[in-house]
Amino acid sequence: LDLAAAEEHVRFFLPKDSTGNLLNLRCSEDEFSARVGTGVALYMRFVRTTGYMFAVATLVALPQIIANVCGTRLQLRWPWEASCDATLPPDGAPVARLAA
């Protein structure tokens, strides 16, 4: 296995600037789209915008999540505190109704 040749092969396909160096991760959108194409640049913009939207949606939903976790008005027990005494009756009637 020639790792140097494999690394050079992969490096050939990575986007480079005008001097031949790899593009910086913080390069401008214009430079990025000029090197990789409009479709890839639009996809990256979509991913970034979607990330911002999910961040805003999380902030909007956070009060309700906190209320659901901390609320006790319904007096429900947590699932891991529930007892396991809910067993089927010996005649199997509920199972027979589901199978019919």
PDB file of C-alpha atoms in Angstrom:
ATOM      1  CA  LEU A   1       0.000   0.000   0.000  1.00  0.00           C
ATOM      2  CA  ASP A   2       1.376   3.349  -1.038  1.00  0.00           C
ATOM      3  CA  LEU A   3      -0.142   5.862   1.393  1.00  0.00           C
ATOM      4  CA  ALA A   4       1.704   8.801  -0.116  1.00  0.00           C
ATOM      5  CA  ALA A   5       0.221   8.108  -3.548  1.00  0.00           C
ATOM      6  CA  ALA A   6      -3.252   7.679  -2.041  1.00  0.00           C
ATOM      7  CA  GLU A   7      -2.915  10.973  -0.151  1.00  0.00           C
ATOM      8  CA  GLU A   8      -1.797  12.770  -3.307  1.00  0.00           C
ATOM      9  CA  HIS A   9      -4.715  11.270  -5.247  1.00  0.00           C
ATOM     10  CA  VAL A  10      -7.241  12.505  -2.662  1.00  0.00           C
ATOM     11  CA  ARG A  11      -5.554  15.900  -2.435  1.00  0.00           C
ATOM     12  CA  PHE A  12      -5.907  16.310  -6.206  1.00  0.00           C
ATOM     13  CA  PHE A  13      -9.719  16.402  -5.931  1.00  0.00           C
ATOM     14  CA  LEU A  14      -9.934  18.835  -3.001  1.00  0.00           C
ATOM     15  CA  PRO A  15     -10.750  22.472  -3.841  1.00  0.00           C
ATOM     16  CA  LYS A  16      -7.700  24.737  -4.123  1.00  0.00           C
ATOM     17  CA  ASP A  17      -7.163  28.482  -4.399  1.00  0.00           C
ATOM     18  CA  SER A  18      -5.425  30.189  -7.318  1.00  0.00           C
ATOM     19  CA  THR A  19      -1.963  29.415  -5.890  1.00  0.00           C
ATOM     20  CA  GLY A  20      -2.681  25.690  -5.599  1.00  0.00           C
ATOM     21  CA  ASN A  21      -3.045  25.592  -1.813  1.00  0.00           C
ATOM     22  CA  LEU A  22      -6.079  23.968  -0.239  1.00  0.00           C
ATOM     23  CA  LEU A  23      -8.984  26.307   0.417  1.00  0.00           C
ATOM     24  CA  ASN A  24      -9.228  27.612   3.937  1.00  0.00           C
ATOM     25  CA  LEU A  25     -12.293  26.499   5.890  1.00  0.00           C
ATOM     26  CA  ARG A  26     -13.120  30.181   6.466  1.00  0.00           C
ATOM     27  CA  CYS A  27     -12.876  31.275   2.817  1.00  0.00           C
ATOM     28  CA  SER A  28     -15.527  33.581   1.363  1.00  0.00           C
ATOM     29  CA  GLU A  29     -18.642  32.187  -0.282  1.00  0.00           C
ATOM     30  CA  ASP A  30     -17.666  33.710  -3.626  1.00  0.00           C
ATOM     31  CA  GLU A  31     -14.283  32.002  -3.613  1.00  0.00           C
ATOM     32  CA  PHE A  32     -15.854  28.726  -2.457  1.00  0.00           C
ATOM     33  CA  SER A  33     -18.516  28.747  -5.197  1.00  0.00           C
ATOM     34  CA  ALA A  34     -15.891  29.638  -7.821  1.00  0.00           C
ATOM     35  CA  ARG A  35     -13.843  26.565  -6.874  1.00  0.00           C
ATOM     36  CA  VAL A  36     -16.495  23.908  -6.201  1.00  0.00           C
ATOM     37  CA  GLY A  37     -19.445  25.088  -8.264  1.00  0.00           C
ATOM     38  CA  THR A  38     -22.738  26.796  -7.601  1.00  0.00           C
ATOM     39  CA  GLY A  39     -24.634  23.665  -6.584  1.00  0.00           C
ATOM     40  CA  VAL A  40     -22.244  22.772  -3.772  1.00  0.00           C
ATOM     41  CA  ALA A  41     -22.151  26.380  -2.574  1.00  0.00           C
ATOM     42  CA  LEU A  42     -25.964  26.543  -2.516  1.00  0.00           C
ATOM     43  CA  TYR A  43     -26.127  23.269  -0.619  1.00  0.00           C
ATOM     44  CA  MET A  44     -23.685  24.558   1.992  1.00  0.00           C
ATOM     45  CA  ARG A  45     -25.763  27.739   2.344  1.00  0.00           C
ATOM     46  CA  PHE A  46     -28.873  25.556   2.792  1.00  0.00           C
ATOM     47  CA  VAL A  47     -27.150  23.517   5.512  1.00  0.00           C
ATOM     48  CA  ARG A  48     -26.085  26.679   7.347  1.00  0.00           C
ATOM     49  CA  THR A  49     -29.571  28.222   7.104  1.00  0.00           C
ATOM     50  CA  THR A  50     -31.181  24.986   8.287  1.00  0.00           C
ATOM     51  CA  GLY A  51     -28.855  24.956  11.287  1.00  0.00           C
ATOM     52  CA  TYR A  52     -29.925  28.491  12.198  1.00  0.00           C
ATOM     53  CA  MET A  53     -33.596  27.542  11.821  1.00  0.00           C
ATOM     54  CA  PHE A  54     -33.201  24.537  14.125  1.00  0.00           C
ATOM     55  CA  ALA A  55     -31.424  26.731  16.675  1.00  0.00           C
ATOM     56  CA  VAL A  56     -34.347  29.185  16.644  1.00  0.00           C
ATOM     57  CA  ALA A  57     -36.880  26.330  16.808  1.00  0.00           C
ATOM     58  CA  THR A  58     -35.055  24.914  19.830  1.00  0.00           C
ATOM     59  CA  LEU A  59     -35.206  28.286  21.571  1.00  0.00           C
ATOM     60  CA  VAL A  60     -38.931  28.566  20.798  1.00  0.00           C
ATOM     61  CA  ALA A  61     -39.639  25.046  22.113  1.00  0.00           C
ATOM     62  CA  LEU A  62     -37.367  25.254  25.162  1.00  0.00           C
ATOM     63  CA  PRO A  63     -39.994  26.680  27.578  1.00  0.00           C
ATOM     64  CA  GLN A  64     -42.424  23.889  26.702  1.00  0.00           C
ATOM     65  CA  ILE A  65     -39.733  21.244  27.113  1.00  0.00           C
ATOM     66  CA  ILE A  66     -38.853  22.634  30.540  1.00  0.00           C
ATOM     67  CA  ALA A  67     -42.536  22.731  31.519  1.00  0.00           C
ATOM     68  CA  ASN A  68     -42.998  19.115  30.417  1.00  0.00           C
ATOM     69  CA  VAL A  69     -39.963  17.895  32.327  1.00  0.00           C
ATOM     70  CA  CYS A  70     -40.604  19.887  35.525  1.00  0.00           C
ATOM     71  CA  GLY A  71     -44.397  19.810  35.564  1.00  0.00           C
ATOM     72  CA  THR A  72     -46.303  17.678  38.066  1.00  0.00           C
ATOM     73  CA  ARG A  73     -49.893  18.893  37.609  1.00  0.00           C
ATOM     74  CA  LEU A  74     -50.985  15.693  35.847  1.00  0.00           C
ATOM     75  CA  GLN A  75     -49.473  13.633  38.677  1.00  0.00           C
ATOM     76  CA  LEU A  76     -48.014  11.104  36.267  1.00  0.00           C
ATOM     77  CA  ARG A  77     -45.258   8.753  37.304  1.00  0.00           C
ATOM     78  CA  TRP A  78     -42.038   8.481  35.364  1.00  0.00           C
ATOM     79  CA  PRO A  79     -41.903   5.382  33.118  1.00  0.00           C
ATOM     80  CA  TRP A  80     -38.929   3.878  34.964  1.00  0.00           C
ATOM     81  CA  GLU A  81     -40.811   4.165  38.270  1.00  0.00           C
ATOM     82  CA  ALA A  82     -43.878   2.296  36.975  1.00  0.00           C
ATOM     83  CA  SER A  83     -44.493  -1.138  38.332  1.00  0.00           C
ATOM     84  CA  CYS A  84     -44.570  -4.118  36.009  1.00  0.00           C
ATOM     85  CA  ASP A  85     -47.819  -5.621  37.295  1.00  0.00           C
ATOM     86  CA  ALA A  86     -49.721  -5.099  34.019  1.00  0.00           C
ATOM     87  CA  THR A  87     -49.892  -8.694  32.791  1.00  0.00           C
ATOM     88  CA  LEU A  88     -52.297 -10.398  30.433  1.00  0.00           C
ATOM     89  CA  PRO A  89     -55.216 -12.302  31.893  1.00  0.00           C
ATOM     90  CA  PRO A  90     -54.732 -16.077  31.856  1.00  0.00           C
ATOM     91  CA  ASP A  91     -57.443 -16.627  29.238  1.00  0.00           C
ATOM     92  CA  GLY A  92     -55.560 -14.545  26.650  1.00  0.00           C
ATOM     93  CA  ALA A  93     -58.731 -12.724  25.542  1.00  0.00           C
ATOM     94  CA  PRO A  94     -56.999  -9.478  24.498  1.00  0.00           C
ATOM     95  CA  VAL A  95     -54.535 -11.412  22.367  1.00  0.00           C
ATOM     96  CA  ALA A  96     -57.332 -13.405  20.722  1.00  0.00           C
ATOM     97  CA  ARG A  97     -59.158 -10.174  19.819  1.00  0.00           C
ATOM     98  CA  LEU A  98     -56.014  -8.759  18.218  1.00  0.00           C
ATOM     99  CA  ALA A  99     -55.372 -11.935  16.246  1.00  0.00           C
ATOM    100  CA  ALA A 100     -58.958 -12.123  14.923  1.00  0.00           C
TER     101      ALA A 100
END
